[in-house]
CSV table of C-alpha atoms and ligand atoms in Angstrom, one decimal:
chain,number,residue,atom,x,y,z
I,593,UNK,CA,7.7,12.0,-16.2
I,594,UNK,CA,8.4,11.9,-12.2
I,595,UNK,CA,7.7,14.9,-10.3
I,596,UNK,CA,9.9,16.6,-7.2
I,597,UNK,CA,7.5,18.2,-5.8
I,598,UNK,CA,4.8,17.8,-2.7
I,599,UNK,CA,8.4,16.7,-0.7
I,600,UNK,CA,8.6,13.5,-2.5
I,601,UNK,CA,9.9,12.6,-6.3
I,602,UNK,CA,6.1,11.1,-7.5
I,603,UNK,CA,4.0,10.2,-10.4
I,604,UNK,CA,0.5,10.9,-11.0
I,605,UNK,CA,-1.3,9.6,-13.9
I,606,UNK,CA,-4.9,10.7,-14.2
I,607,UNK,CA,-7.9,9.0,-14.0
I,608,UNK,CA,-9.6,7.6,-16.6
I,609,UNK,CA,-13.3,7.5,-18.4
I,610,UNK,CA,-14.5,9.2,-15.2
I,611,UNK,CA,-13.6,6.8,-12.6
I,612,UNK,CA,-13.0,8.1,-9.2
I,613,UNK,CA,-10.4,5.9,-7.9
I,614,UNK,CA,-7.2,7.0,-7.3
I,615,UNK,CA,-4.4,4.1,-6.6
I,616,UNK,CA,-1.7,4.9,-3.9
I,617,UNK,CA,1.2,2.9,-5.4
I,618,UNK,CA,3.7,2.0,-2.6
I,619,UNK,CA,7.0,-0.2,-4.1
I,620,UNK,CA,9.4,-2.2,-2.4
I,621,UNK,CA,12.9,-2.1,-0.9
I,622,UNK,CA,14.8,-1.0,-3.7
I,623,UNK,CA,11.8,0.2,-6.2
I,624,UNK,CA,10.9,3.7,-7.0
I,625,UNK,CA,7.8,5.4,-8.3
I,626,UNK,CA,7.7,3.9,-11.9
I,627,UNK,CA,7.8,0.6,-10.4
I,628,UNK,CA,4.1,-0.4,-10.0
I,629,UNK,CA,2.5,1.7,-12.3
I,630,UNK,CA,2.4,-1.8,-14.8
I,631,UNK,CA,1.1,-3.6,-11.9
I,632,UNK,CA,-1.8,-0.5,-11.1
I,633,UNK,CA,-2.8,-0.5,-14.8
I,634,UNK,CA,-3.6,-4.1,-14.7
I,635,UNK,CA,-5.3,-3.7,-11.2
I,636,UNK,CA,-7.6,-1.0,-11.9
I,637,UNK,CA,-7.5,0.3,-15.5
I,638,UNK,CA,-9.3,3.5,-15.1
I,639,UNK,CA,-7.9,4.3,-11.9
I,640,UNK,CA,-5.9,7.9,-11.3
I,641,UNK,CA,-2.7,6.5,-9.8
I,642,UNK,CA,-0.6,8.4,-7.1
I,643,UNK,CA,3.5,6.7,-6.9
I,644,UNK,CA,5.8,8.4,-4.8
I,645,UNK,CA,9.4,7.2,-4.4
I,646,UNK,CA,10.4,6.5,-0.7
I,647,UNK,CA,12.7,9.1,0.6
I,648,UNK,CA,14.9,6.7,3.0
I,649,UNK,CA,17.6,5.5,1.3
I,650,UNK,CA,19.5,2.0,2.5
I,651,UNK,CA,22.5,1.8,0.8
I,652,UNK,CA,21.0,3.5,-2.0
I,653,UNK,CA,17.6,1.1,-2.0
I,654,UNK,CA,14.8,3.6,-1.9
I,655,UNK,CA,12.4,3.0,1.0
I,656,UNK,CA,9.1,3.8,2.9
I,657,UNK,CA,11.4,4.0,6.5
I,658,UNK,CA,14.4,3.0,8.2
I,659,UNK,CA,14.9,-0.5,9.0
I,660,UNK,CA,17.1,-1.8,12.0
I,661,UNK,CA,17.6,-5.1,10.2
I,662,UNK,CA,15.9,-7.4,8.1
I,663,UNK,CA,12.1,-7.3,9.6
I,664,UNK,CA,13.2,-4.9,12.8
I,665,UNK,CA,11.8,-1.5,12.2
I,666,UNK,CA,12.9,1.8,13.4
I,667,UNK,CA,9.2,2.3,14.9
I,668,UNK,CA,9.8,6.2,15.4
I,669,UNK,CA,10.9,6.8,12.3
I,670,UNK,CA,8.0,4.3,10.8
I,671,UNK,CA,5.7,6.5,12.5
I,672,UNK,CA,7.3,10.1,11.2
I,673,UNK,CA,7.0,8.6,7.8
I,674,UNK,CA,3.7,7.4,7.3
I,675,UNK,CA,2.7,10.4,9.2
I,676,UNK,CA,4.5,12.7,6.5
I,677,UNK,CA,3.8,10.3,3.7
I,678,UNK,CA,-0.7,10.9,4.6
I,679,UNK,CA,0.3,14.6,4.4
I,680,UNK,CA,1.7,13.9,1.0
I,681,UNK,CA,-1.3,12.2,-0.5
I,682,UNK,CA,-3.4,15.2,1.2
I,683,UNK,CA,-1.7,17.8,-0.5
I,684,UNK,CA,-1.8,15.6,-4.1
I,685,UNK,CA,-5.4,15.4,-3.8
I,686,UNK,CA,-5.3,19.4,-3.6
I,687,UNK,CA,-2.9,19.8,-6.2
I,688,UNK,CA,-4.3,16.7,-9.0
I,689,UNK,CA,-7.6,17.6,-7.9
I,690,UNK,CA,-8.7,13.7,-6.9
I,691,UNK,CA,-11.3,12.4,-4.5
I,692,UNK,CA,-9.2,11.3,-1.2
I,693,UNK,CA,-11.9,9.8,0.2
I,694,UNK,CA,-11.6,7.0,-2.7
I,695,UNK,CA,-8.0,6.7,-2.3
I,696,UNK,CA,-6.6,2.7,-2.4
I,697,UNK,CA,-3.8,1.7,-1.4
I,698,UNK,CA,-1.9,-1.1,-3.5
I,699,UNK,CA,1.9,-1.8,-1.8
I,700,UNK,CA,4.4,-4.5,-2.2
I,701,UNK,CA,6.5,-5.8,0.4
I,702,UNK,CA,8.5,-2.3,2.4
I,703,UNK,CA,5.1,-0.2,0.3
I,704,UNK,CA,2.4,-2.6,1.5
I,705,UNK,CA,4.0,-2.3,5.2
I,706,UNK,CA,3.8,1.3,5.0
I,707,UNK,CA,0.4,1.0,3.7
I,708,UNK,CA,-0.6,-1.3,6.5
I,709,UNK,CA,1.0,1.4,8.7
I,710,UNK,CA,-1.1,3.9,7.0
I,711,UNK,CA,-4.3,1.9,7.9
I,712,UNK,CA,-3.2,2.1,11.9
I,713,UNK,CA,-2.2,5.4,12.0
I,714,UNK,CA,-5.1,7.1,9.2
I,715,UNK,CA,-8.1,5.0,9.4
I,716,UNK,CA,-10.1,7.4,7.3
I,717,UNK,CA,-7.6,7.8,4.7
I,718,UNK,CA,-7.7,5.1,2.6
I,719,UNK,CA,-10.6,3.2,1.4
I,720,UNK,CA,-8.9,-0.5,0.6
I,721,UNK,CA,-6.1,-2.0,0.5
I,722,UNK,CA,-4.5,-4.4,-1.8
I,723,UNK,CA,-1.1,-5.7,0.5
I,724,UNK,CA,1.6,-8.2,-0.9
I,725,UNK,CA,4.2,-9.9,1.1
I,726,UNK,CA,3.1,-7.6,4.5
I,727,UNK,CA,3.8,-7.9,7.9
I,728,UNK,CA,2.7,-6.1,11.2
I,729,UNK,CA,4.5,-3.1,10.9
I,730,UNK,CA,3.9,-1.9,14.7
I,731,UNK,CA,1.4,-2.6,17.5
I,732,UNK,CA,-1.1,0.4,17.7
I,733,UNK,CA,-1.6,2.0,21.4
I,734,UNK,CA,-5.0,2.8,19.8
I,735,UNK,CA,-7.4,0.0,17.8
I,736,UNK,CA,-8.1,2.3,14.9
I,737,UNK,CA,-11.4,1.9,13.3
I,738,UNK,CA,-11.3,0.1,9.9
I,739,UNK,CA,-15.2,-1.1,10.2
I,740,UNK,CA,-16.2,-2.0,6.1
I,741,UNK,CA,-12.4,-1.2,4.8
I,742,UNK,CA,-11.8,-4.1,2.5
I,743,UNK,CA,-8.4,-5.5,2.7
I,744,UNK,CA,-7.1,-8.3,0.1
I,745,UNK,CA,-3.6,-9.7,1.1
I,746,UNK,CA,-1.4,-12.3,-0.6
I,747,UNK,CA,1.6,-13.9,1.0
I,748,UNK,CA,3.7,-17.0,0.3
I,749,UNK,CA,3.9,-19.1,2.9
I,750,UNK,CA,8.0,-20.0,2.1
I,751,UNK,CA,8.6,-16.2,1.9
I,752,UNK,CA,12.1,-15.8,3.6
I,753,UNK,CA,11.5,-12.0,4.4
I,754,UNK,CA,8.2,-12.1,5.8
I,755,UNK,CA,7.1,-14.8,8.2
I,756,UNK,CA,4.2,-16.5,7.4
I,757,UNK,CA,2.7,-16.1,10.9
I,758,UNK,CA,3.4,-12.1,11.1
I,759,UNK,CA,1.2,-12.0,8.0
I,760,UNK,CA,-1.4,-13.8,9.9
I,761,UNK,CA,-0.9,-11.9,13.0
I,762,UNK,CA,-1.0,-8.4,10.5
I,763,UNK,CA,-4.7,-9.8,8.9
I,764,UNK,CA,-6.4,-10.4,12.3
I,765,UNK,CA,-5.5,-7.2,13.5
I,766,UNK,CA,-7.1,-5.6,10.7
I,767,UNK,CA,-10.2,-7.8,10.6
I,768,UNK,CA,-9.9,-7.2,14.7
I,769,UNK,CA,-10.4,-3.3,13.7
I,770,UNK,CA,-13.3,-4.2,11.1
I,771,UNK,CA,-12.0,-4.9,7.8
I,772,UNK,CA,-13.0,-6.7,5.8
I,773,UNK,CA,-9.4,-9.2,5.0
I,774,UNK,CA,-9.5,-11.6,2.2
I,775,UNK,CA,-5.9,-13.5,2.8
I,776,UNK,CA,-4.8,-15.6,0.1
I,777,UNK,CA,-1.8,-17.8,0.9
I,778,UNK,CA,0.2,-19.5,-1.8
I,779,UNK,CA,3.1,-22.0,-1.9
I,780,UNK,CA,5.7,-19.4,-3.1
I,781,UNK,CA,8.3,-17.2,-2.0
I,782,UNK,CA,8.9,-13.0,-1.9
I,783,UNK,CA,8.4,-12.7,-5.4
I,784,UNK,CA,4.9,-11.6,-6.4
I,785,UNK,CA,3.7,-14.7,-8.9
I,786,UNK,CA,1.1,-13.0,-12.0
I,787,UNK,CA,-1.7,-15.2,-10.4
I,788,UNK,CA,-1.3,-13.6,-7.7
I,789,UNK,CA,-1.9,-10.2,-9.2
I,790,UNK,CA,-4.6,-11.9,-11.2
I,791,UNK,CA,-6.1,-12.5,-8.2
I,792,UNK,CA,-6.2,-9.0,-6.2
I,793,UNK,CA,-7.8,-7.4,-9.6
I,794,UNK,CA,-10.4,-10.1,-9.7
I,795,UNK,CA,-11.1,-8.8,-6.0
I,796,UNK,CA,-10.8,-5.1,-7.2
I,797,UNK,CA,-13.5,-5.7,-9.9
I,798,UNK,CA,-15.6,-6.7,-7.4
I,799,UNK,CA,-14.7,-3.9,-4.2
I,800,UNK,CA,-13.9,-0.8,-6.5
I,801,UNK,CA,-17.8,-0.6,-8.2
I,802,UNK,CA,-19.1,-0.1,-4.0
I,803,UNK,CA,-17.4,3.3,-4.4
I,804,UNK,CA,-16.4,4.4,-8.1
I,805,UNK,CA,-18.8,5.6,-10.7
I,806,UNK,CA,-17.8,3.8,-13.2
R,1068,MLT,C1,10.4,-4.1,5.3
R,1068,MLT,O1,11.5,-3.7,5.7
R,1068,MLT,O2,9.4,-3.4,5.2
R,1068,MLT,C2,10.3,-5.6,5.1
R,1068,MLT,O3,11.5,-6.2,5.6
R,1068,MLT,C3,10.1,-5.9,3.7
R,1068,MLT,C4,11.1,-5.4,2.7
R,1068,MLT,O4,11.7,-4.4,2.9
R,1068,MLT,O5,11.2,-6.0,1.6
């Protein structure tokens, strides 16, 4: 059952067999917080998982932030956002009682920008990063320090929404900052493909035992 609470409409689902992962779940344009929670199972089984609903709305879409137009962000807004969404996942870990210093972030599309924006903004608060169909989603004033974050991305290279090179541009940043970015590029579109998501929890299985118990 979704929560209203915390200032955004969430779900948390507990951990299980004592792992200490929790999942930040960030969906697309149009998602909400039930969304990924499929696509987190499959990721990372045992994994607590954290999904909050996007509190811009476009036309009814639920969103991470405002948009000027297709791939033009409202940067102050952006900012306000990710800056209110980190207080969020603070006060969860209060409330649910979960590690935030073993917090990763899994996003799709709007989510995985938001999580990238995340990355810039709150180096130390999450761990890794699984980001589909991302782009950059501002240029830091400050290079934030990622060192040993690892990053997996996946990205279609005839994606309409999100041009191939920004993705690019979006990875060496992060590797720039220190991450560790494994980019996968495939010859598909928006849509995430299954192999795809096959792929990011073969990665998991190997980056999650560095930090979880289990
Ligand atoms: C965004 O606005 O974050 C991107 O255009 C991706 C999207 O919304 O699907």
């Amino acid at each position: 059952m979704s929560e209203n609470d915390l200032g955004f409409v969430h779900r948390f689902v507990p951990a299980e067999n004592g792992s200490d992962i929790t999942l930040l779940l960030l969906h697309g344009t149009g998602g909400n917080e039930e969304d990924l929670i499929p696509l987190g199972k499959e990721l990372a089984p045992n994994a607590a998982i954290l999904s909050p609903r996007g509190k811009v709305s476009e036309g009814g879409a639920p969103r991470f932030f405002r948009r000027l137009a297709e791939g033009v962000f409202d940067n102050e807004d952006l900012v306000f956002r990710t800056h209110e969404l980190a207080e969020f996942v603070e006060n969860s870990s209060e409330k649910y009682g979960f590690d935030k210093t073993k917090l990763v972030a899994a996003g799709y599309s709007n989510g995985a920008n938001l999580a990238a924006s995340m990355m810039l903004l709150h180096p130390g608060l999450i761990r890794a990063a699984v980001l589909f169909r991302s782009m950059v989603p501002f240029e830091p004033e400050v290079k934030p320090d990622l060192s040993g974050i690892p990053v997996f991305m996946a990205a279609g290279n005839r994606d309409q929404m999100i041009p191939p090179d920004n993705t690019q541009t979006l990875a060496e940043m992060l590797e720039g900052s220190g991450a560790e970015v494994e980019l996968r590029w495939r010859d598909t579109g928006h849509a995430l493909t299954y192999e795809e998501v096959g792929e990011a929890k073969e990665w998991m299985a190997k980056v999650l035992p560095r930090f979880d118990r289990v």
